[in-house]
PDB file of C-alpha atoms and ligand atoms in Angstrom:
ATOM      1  CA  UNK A   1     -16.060   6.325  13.126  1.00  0.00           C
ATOM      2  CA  UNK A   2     -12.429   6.471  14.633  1.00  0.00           C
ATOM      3  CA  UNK A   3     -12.030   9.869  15.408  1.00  0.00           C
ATOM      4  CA  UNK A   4      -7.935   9.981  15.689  1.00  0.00           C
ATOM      5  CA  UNK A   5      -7.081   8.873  12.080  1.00  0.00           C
ATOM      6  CA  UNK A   6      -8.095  11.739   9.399  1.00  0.00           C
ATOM      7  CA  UNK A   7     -10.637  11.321   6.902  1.00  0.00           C
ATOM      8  CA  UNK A   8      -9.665  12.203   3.410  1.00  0.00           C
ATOM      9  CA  UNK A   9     -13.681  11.753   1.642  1.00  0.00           C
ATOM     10  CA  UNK A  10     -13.685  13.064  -2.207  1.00  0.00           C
ATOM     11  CA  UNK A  11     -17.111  14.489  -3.610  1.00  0.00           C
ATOM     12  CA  UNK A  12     -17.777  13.702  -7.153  1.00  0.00           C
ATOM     13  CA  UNK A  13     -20.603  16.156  -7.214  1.00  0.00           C
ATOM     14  CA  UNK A  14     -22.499  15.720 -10.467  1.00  0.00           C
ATOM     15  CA  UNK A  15     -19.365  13.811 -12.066  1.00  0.00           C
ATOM     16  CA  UNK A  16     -19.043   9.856 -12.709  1.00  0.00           C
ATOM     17  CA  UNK A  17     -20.415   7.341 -15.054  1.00  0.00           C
ATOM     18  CA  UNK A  18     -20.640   3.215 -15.061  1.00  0.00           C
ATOM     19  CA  UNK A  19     -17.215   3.713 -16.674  1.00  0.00           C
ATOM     20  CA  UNK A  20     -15.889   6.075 -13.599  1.00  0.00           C
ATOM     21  CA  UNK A  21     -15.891   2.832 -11.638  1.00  0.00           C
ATOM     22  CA  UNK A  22     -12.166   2.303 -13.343  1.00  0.00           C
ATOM     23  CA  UNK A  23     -10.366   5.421 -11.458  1.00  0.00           C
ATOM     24  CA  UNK A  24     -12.012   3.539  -8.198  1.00  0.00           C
ATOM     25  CA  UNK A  25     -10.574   0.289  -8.809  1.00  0.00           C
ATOM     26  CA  UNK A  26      -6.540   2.043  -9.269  1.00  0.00           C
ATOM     27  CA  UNK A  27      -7.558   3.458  -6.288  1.00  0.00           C
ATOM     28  CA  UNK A  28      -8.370   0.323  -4.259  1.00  0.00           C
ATOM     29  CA  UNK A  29      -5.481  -1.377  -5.993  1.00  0.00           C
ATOM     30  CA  UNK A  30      -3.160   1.167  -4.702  1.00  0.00           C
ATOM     31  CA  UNK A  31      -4.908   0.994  -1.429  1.00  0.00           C
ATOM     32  CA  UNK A  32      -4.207  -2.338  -1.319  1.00  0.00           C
ATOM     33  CA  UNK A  33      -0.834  -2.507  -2.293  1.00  0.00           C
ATOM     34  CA  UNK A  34       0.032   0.070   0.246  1.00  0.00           C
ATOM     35  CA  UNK A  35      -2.789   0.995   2.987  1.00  0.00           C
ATOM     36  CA  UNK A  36      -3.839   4.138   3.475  1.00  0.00           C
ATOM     37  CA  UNK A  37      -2.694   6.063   6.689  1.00  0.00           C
ATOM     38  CA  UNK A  38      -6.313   7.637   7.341  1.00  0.00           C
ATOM     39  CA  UNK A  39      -9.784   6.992   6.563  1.00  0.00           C
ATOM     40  CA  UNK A  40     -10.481   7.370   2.631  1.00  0.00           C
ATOM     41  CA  UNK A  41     -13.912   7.730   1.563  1.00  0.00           C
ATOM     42  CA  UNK A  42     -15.807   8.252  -1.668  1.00  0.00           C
ATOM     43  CA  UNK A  43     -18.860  10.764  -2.605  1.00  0.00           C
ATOM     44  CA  UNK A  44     -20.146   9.505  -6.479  1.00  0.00           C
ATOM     45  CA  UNK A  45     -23.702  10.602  -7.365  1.00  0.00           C
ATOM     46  CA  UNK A  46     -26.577   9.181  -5.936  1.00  0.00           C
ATOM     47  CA  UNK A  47     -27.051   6.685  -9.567  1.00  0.00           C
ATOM     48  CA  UNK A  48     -23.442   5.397  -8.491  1.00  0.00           C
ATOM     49  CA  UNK A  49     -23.321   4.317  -4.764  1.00  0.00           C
ATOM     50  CA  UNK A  50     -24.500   0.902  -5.080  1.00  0.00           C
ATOM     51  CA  UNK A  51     -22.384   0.333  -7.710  1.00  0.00           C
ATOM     52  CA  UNK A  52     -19.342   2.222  -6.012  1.00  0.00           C
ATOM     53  CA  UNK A  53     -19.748   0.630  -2.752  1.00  0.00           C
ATOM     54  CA  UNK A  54     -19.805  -2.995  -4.728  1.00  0.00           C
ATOM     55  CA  UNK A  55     -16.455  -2.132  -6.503  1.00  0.00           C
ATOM     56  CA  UNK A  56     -14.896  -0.673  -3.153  1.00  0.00           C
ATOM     57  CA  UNK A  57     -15.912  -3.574  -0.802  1.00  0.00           C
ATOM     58  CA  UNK A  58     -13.522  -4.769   1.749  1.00  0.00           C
ATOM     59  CA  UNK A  59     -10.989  -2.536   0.385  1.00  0.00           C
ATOM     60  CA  UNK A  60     -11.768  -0.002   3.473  1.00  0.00           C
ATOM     61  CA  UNK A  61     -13.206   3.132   0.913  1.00  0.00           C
ATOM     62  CA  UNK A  62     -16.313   4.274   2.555  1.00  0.00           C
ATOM     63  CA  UNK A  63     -18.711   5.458   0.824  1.00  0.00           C
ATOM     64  CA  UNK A  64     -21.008   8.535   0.865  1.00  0.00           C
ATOM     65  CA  UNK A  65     -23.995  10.058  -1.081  1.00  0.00           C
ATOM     66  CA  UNK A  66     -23.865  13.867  -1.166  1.00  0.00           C
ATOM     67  CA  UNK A  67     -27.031  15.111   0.013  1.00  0.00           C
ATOM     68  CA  UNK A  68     -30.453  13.770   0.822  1.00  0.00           C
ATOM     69  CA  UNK A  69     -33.637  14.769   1.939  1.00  0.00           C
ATOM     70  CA  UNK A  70     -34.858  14.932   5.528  1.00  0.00           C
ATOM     71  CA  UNK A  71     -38.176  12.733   5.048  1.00  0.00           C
ATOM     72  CA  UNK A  72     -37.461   8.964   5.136  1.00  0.00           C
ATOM     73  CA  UNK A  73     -39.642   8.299   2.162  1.00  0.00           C
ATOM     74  CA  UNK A  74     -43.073  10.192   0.727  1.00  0.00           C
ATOM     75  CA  UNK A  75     -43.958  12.264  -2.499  1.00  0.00           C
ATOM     76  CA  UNK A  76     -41.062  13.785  -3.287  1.00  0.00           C
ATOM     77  CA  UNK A  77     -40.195  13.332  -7.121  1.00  0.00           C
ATOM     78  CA  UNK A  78     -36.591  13.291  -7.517  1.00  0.00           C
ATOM     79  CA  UNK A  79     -35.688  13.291  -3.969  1.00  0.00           C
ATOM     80  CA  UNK A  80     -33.361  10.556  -2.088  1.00  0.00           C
ATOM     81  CA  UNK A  81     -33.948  10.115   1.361  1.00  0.00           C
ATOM     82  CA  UNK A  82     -30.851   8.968   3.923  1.00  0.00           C
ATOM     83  CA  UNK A  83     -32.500   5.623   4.386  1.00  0.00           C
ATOM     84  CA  UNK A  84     -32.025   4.944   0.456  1.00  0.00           C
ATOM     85  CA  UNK A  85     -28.667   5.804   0.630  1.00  0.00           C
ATOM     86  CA  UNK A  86     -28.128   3.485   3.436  1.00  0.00           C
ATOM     87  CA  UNK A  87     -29.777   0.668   1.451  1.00  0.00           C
ATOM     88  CA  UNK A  88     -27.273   1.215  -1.402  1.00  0.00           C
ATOM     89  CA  UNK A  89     -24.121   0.796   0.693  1.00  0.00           C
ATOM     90  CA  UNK A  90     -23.778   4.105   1.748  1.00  0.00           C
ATOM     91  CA  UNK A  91     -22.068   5.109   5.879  1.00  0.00           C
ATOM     92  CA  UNK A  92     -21.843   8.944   4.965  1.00  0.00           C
ATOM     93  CA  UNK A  93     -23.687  11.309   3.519  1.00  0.00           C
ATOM     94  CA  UNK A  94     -22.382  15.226   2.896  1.00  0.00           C
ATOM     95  CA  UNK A  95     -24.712  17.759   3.945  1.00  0.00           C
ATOM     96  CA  UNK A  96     -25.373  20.988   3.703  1.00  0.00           C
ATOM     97  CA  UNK A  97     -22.227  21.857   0.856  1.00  0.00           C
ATOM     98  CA  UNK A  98     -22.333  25.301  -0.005  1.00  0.00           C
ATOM     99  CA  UNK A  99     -23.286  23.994  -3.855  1.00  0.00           C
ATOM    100  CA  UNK A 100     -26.400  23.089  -2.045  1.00  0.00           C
ATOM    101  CA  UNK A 101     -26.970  26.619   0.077  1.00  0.00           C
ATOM    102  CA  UNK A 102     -26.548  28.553  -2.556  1.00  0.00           C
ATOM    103  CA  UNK A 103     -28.224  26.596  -5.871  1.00  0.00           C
ATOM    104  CA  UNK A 104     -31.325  24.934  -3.608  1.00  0.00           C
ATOM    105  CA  UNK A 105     -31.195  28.001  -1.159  1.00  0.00           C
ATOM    106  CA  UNK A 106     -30.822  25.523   1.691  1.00  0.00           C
ATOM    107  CA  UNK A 107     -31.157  26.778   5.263  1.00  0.00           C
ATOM    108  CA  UNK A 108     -28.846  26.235   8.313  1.00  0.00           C
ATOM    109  CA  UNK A 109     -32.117  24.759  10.023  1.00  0.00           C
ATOM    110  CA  UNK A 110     -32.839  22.211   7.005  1.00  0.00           C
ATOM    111  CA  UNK A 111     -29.866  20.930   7.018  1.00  0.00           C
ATOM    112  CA  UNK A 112     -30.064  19.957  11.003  1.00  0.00           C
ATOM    113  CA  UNK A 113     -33.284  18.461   9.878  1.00  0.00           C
ATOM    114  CA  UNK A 114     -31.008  16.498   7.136  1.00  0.00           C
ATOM    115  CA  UNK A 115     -28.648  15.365   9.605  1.00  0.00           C
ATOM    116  CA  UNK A 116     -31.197  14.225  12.000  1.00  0.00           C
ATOM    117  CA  UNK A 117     -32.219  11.851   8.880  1.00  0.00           C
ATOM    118  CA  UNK A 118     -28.716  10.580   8.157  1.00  0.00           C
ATOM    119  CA  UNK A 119     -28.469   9.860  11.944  1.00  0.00           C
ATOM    120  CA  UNK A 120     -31.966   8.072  11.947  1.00  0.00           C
ATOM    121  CA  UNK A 121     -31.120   6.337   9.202  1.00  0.00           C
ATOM    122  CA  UNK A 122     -27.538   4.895  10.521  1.00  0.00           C
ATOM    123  CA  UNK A 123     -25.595   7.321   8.447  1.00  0.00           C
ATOM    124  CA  UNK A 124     -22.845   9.660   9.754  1.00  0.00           C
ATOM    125  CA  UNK A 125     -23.262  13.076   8.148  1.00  0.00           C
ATOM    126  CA  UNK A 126     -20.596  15.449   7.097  1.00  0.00           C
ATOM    127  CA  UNK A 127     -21.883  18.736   7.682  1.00  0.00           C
ATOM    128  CA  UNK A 128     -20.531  21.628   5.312  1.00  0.00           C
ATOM    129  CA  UNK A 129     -20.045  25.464   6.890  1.00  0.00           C
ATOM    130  CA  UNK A 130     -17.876  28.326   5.258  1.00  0.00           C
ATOM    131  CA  UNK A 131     -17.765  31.868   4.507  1.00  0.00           C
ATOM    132  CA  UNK A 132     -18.137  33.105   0.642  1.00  0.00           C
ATOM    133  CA  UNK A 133     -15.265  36.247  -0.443  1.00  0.00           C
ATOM    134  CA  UNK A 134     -17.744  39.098   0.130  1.00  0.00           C
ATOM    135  CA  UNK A 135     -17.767  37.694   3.943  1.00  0.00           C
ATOM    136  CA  UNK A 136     -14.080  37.082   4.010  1.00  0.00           C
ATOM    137  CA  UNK A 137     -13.496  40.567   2.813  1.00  0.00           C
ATOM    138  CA  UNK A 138     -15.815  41.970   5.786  1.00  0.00           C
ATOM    139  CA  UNK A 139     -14.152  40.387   8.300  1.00  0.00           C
ATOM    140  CA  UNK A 140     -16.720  38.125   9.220  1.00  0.00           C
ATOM    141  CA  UNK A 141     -15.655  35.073   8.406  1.00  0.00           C
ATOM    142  CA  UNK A 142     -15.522  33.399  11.567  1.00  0.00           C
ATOM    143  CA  UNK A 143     -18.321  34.767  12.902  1.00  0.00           C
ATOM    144  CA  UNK A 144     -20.368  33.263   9.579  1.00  0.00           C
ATOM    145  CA  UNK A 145     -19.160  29.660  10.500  1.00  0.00           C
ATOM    146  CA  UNK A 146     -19.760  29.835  14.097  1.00  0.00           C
ATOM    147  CA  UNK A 147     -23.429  30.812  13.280  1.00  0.00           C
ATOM    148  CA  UNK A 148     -23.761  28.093  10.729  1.00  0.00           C
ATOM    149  CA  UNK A 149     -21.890  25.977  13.057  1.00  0.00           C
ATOM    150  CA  UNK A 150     -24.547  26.506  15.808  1.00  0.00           C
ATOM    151  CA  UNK A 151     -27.714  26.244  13.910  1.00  0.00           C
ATOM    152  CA  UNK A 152     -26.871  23.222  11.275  1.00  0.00           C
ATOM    153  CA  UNK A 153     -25.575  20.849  13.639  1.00  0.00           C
ATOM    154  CA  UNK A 154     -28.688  19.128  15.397  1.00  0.00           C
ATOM    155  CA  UNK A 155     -28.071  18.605  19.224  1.00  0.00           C
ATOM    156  CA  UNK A 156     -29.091  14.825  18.629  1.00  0.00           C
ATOM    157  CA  UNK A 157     -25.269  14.857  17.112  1.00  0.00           C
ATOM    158  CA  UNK A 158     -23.827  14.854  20.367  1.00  0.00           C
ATOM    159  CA  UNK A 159     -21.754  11.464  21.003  1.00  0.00           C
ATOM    160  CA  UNK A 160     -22.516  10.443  17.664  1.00  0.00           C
ATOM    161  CA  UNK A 161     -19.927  10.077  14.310  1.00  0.00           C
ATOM    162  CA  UNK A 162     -19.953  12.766  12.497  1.00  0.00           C
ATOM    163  CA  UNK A 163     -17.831  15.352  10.616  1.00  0.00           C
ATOM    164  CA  UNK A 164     -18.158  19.056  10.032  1.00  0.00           C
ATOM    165  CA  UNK A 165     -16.349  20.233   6.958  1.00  0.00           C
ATOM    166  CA  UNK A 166     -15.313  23.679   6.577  1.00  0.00           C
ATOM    167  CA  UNK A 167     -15.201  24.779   2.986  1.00  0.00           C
ATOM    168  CA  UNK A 168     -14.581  28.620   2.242  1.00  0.00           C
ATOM    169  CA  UNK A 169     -17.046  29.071  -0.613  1.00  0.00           C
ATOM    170  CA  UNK A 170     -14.015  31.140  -2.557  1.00  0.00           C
ATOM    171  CA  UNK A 171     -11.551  28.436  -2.496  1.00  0.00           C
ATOM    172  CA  UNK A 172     -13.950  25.752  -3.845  1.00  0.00           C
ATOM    173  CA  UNK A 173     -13.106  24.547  -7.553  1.00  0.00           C
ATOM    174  CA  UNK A 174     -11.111  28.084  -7.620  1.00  0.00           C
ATOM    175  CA  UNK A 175      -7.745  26.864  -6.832  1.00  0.00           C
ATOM    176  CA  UNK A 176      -7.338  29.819  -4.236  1.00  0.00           C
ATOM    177  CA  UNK A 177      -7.043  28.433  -0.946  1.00  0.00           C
ATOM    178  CA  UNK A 178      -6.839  30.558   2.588  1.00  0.00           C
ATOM    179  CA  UNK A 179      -3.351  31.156   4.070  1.00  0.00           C
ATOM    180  CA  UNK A 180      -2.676  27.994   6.785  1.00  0.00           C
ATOM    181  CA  UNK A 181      -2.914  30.472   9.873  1.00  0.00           C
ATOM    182  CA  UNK A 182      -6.782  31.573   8.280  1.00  0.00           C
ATOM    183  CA  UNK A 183      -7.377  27.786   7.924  1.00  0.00           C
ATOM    184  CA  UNK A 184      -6.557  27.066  11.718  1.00  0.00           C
ATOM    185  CA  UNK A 185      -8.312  30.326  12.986  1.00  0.00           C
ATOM    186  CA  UNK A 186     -11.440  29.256  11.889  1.00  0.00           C
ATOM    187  CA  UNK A 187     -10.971  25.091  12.143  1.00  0.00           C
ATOM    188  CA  UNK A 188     -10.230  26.552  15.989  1.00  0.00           C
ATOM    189  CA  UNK A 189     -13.432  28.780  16.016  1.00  0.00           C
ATOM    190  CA  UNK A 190     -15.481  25.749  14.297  1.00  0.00           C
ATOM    191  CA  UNK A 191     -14.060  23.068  16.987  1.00  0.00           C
ATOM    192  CA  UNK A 192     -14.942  25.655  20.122  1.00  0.00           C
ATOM    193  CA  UNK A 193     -18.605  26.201  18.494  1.00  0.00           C
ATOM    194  CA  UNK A 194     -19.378  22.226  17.936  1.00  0.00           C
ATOM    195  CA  UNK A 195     -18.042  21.937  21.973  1.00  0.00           C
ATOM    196  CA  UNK A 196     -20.313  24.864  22.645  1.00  0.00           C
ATOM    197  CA  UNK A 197     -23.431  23.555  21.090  1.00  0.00           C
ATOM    198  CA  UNK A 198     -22.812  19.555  21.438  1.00  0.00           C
ATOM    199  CA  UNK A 199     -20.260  19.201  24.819  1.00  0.00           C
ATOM    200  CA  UNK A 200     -17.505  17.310  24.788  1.00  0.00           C
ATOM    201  CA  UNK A 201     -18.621  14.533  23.283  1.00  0.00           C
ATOM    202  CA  UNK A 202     -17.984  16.180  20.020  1.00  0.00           C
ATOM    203  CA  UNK A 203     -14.606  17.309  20.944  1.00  0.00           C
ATOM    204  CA  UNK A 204     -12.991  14.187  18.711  1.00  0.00           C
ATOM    205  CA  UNK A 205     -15.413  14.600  15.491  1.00  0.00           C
ATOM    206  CA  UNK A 206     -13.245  15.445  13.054  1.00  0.00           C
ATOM    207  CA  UNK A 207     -13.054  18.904  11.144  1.00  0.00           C
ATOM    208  CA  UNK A 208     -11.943  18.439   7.437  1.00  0.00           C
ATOM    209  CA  UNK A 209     -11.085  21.165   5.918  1.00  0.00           C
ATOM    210  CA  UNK A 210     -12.061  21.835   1.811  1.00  0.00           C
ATOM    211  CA  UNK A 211     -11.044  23.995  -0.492  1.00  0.00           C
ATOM    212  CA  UNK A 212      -9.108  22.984  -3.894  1.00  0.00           C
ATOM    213  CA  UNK A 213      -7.110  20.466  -1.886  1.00  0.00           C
ATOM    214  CA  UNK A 214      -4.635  19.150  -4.372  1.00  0.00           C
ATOM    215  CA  UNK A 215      -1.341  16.670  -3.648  1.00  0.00           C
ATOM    216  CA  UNK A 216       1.141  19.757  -4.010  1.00  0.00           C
ATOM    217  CA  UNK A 217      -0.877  21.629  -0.774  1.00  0.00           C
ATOM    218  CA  UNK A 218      -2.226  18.436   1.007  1.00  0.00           C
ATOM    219  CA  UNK A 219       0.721  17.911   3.683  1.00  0.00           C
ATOM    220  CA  UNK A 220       0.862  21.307   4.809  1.00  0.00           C
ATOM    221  CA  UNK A 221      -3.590  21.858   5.297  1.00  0.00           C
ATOM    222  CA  UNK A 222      -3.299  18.291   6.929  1.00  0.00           C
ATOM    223  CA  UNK A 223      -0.748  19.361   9.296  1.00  0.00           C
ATOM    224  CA  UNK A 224      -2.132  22.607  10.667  1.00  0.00           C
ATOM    225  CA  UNK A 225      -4.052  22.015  14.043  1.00  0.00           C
ATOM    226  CA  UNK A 226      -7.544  21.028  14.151  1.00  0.00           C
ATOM    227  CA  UNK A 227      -7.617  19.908  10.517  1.00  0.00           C
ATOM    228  CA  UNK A 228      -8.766  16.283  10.650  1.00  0.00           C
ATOM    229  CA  UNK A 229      -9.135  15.691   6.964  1.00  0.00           C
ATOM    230  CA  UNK A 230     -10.398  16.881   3.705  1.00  0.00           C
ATOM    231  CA  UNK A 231     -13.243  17.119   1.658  1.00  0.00           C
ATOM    232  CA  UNK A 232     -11.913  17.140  -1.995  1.00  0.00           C
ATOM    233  CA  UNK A 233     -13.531  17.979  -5.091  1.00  0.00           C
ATOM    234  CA  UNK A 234     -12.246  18.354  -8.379  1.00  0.00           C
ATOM    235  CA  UNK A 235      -8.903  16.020  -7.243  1.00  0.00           C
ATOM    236  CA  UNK A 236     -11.018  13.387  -6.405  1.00  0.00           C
ATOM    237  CA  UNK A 237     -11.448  12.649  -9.386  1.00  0.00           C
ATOM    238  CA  UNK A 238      -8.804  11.352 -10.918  1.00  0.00           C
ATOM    239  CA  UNK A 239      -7.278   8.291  -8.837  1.00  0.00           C
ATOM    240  CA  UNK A 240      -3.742   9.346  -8.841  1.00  0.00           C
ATOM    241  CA  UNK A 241      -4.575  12.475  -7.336  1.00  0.00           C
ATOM    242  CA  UNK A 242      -6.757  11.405  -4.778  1.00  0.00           C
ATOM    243  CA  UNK A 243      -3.879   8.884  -3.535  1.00  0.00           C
ATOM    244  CA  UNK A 244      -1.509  11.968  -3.624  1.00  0.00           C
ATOM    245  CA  UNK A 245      -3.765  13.671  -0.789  1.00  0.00           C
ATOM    246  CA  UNK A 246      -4.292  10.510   0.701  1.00  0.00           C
ATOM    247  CA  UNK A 247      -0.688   9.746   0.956  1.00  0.00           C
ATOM    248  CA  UNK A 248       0.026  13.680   2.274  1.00  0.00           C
ATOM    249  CA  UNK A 249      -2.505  12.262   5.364  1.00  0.00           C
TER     250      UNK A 249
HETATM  251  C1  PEP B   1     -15.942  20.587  -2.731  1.00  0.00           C
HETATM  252  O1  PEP B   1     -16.739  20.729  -3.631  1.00  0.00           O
HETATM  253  O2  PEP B   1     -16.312  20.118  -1.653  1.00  0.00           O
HETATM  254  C2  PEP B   1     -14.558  20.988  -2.967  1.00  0.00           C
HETATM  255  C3  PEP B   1     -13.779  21.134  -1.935  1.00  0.00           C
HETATM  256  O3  PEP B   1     -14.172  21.193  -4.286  1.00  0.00           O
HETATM  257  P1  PEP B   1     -12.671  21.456  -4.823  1.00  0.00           P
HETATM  258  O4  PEP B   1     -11.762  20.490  -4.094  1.00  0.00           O
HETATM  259  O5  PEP B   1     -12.765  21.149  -6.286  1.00  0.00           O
HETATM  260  O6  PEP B   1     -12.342  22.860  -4.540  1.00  0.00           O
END
């Protein structure tokens, strides 16, 4: 992972058909015609990353699943363990998204055990942290990441590619988004956590930030300090806006 260049990674979350495949293939056209400034990654469900990662191949769109479990394989009906996602084509995997911590009541400490399997499994994990409103409101926003910060991020991260994303829970698929000054407060308190619990060697993993990202607010999120990408929902679905935050990267 080339930790200088920003990664702009769009999760489909439980979007995307066979016939999805067509918004990926304007995107690698345009991708082609003109190259992409940063890294540009894709999140489909798990049914679609073989079949993503076939249509996206040497185009330079990585590709990601958007959770899996922490076993490598076993009785677990339903479940998809990092080393399948591997074997489909996947390089990332997101983990921990608050869609996850709040619907499957996911713990800070399983989702260090889920990043431990994405590492194991030659995967680089993008691990998810943010505050909901109620939080916000009490002031304790930063102090909620920092915790989540310290106890989802397994210390076998250290030195490794990886990505933390910070994703307000209010300003996902809302189209509120925190003020840019709010966005580098806590991309600053999230950077001096991940240096706190991993050294230095994390000190270039890039923090994305996530949050209704859209073309019109791209530029100005990507240029405030410490933001070293975006993880982008609903606009990553449609191929002309994806390039429009790719292109404000
Ligand atoms: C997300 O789900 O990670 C996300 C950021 O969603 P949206 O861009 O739609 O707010």
């Amino acid at each position: 992972m080339k930790q200088s260049v920003k990664l702009i990674a769009g999760n489909w979350k439980m979007n995307g058909l066979a016939a999805s495949l067509g918004e990926v293939e304007t995107l690698r056209e345009a991708l082609a015609a003109e190259p992409a400034a940063c890294r540009v990654a894709l999140c489909p469900p798990a049914t679609l990353v073989h079949r993503l990662a076939g249509a996206v191949a040497g185009g330079g769109i990585e590709v990601g699943g958007q959770d899996c479990r922490a076993e490598a394989s076993g009785a677990y009906t339903g479940g998809v363990s990092a080393e399948m996602l591997k074997d489909a084509g996947a390089t990332l995997v997101i983990l921990g998204h608050s869609e996850r911590r709040q619907e499957f009541g996911e713990s800070d400490l399983l989702v260090s055990s889920k990043a431990e399997a994405a590492l194991r499994a030659g995967l680089s994990p993008i691990v998810c942290v943010g505050e909901t409103l109620a939080q916000r409101e009490a002031g304790e926003a930063v102090e909620v990441v920092r915790r989540q910060v310290m106890n989802s991020l397994p210390l076998a991260l250290a030195g490794q590619a990886f990505a933390v994303a910070y994703e307000p829970v209010w300003a996902i698929g809302t189209g509120l988004t925190p003020t840019l000054e709010q966005i580098e407060e806590v991309h600053r308190a999230v950077r001096a956590a991940m240096i706190e619990r991993l050294g230095l060697a994390s000190a270039a993993a890039p923090i994305l930030y996530g949050g209704s990202v859209k073309p019109e607010n791209a530029r100005d999120i990507l240029a405030v300090p410490e933001v070293g990408g975006a993880l982008v929902g609903g606009a990553s679905l449609k191929a002309a806006d994806f390039l429009g935050i790719i292109r404000g990267a």
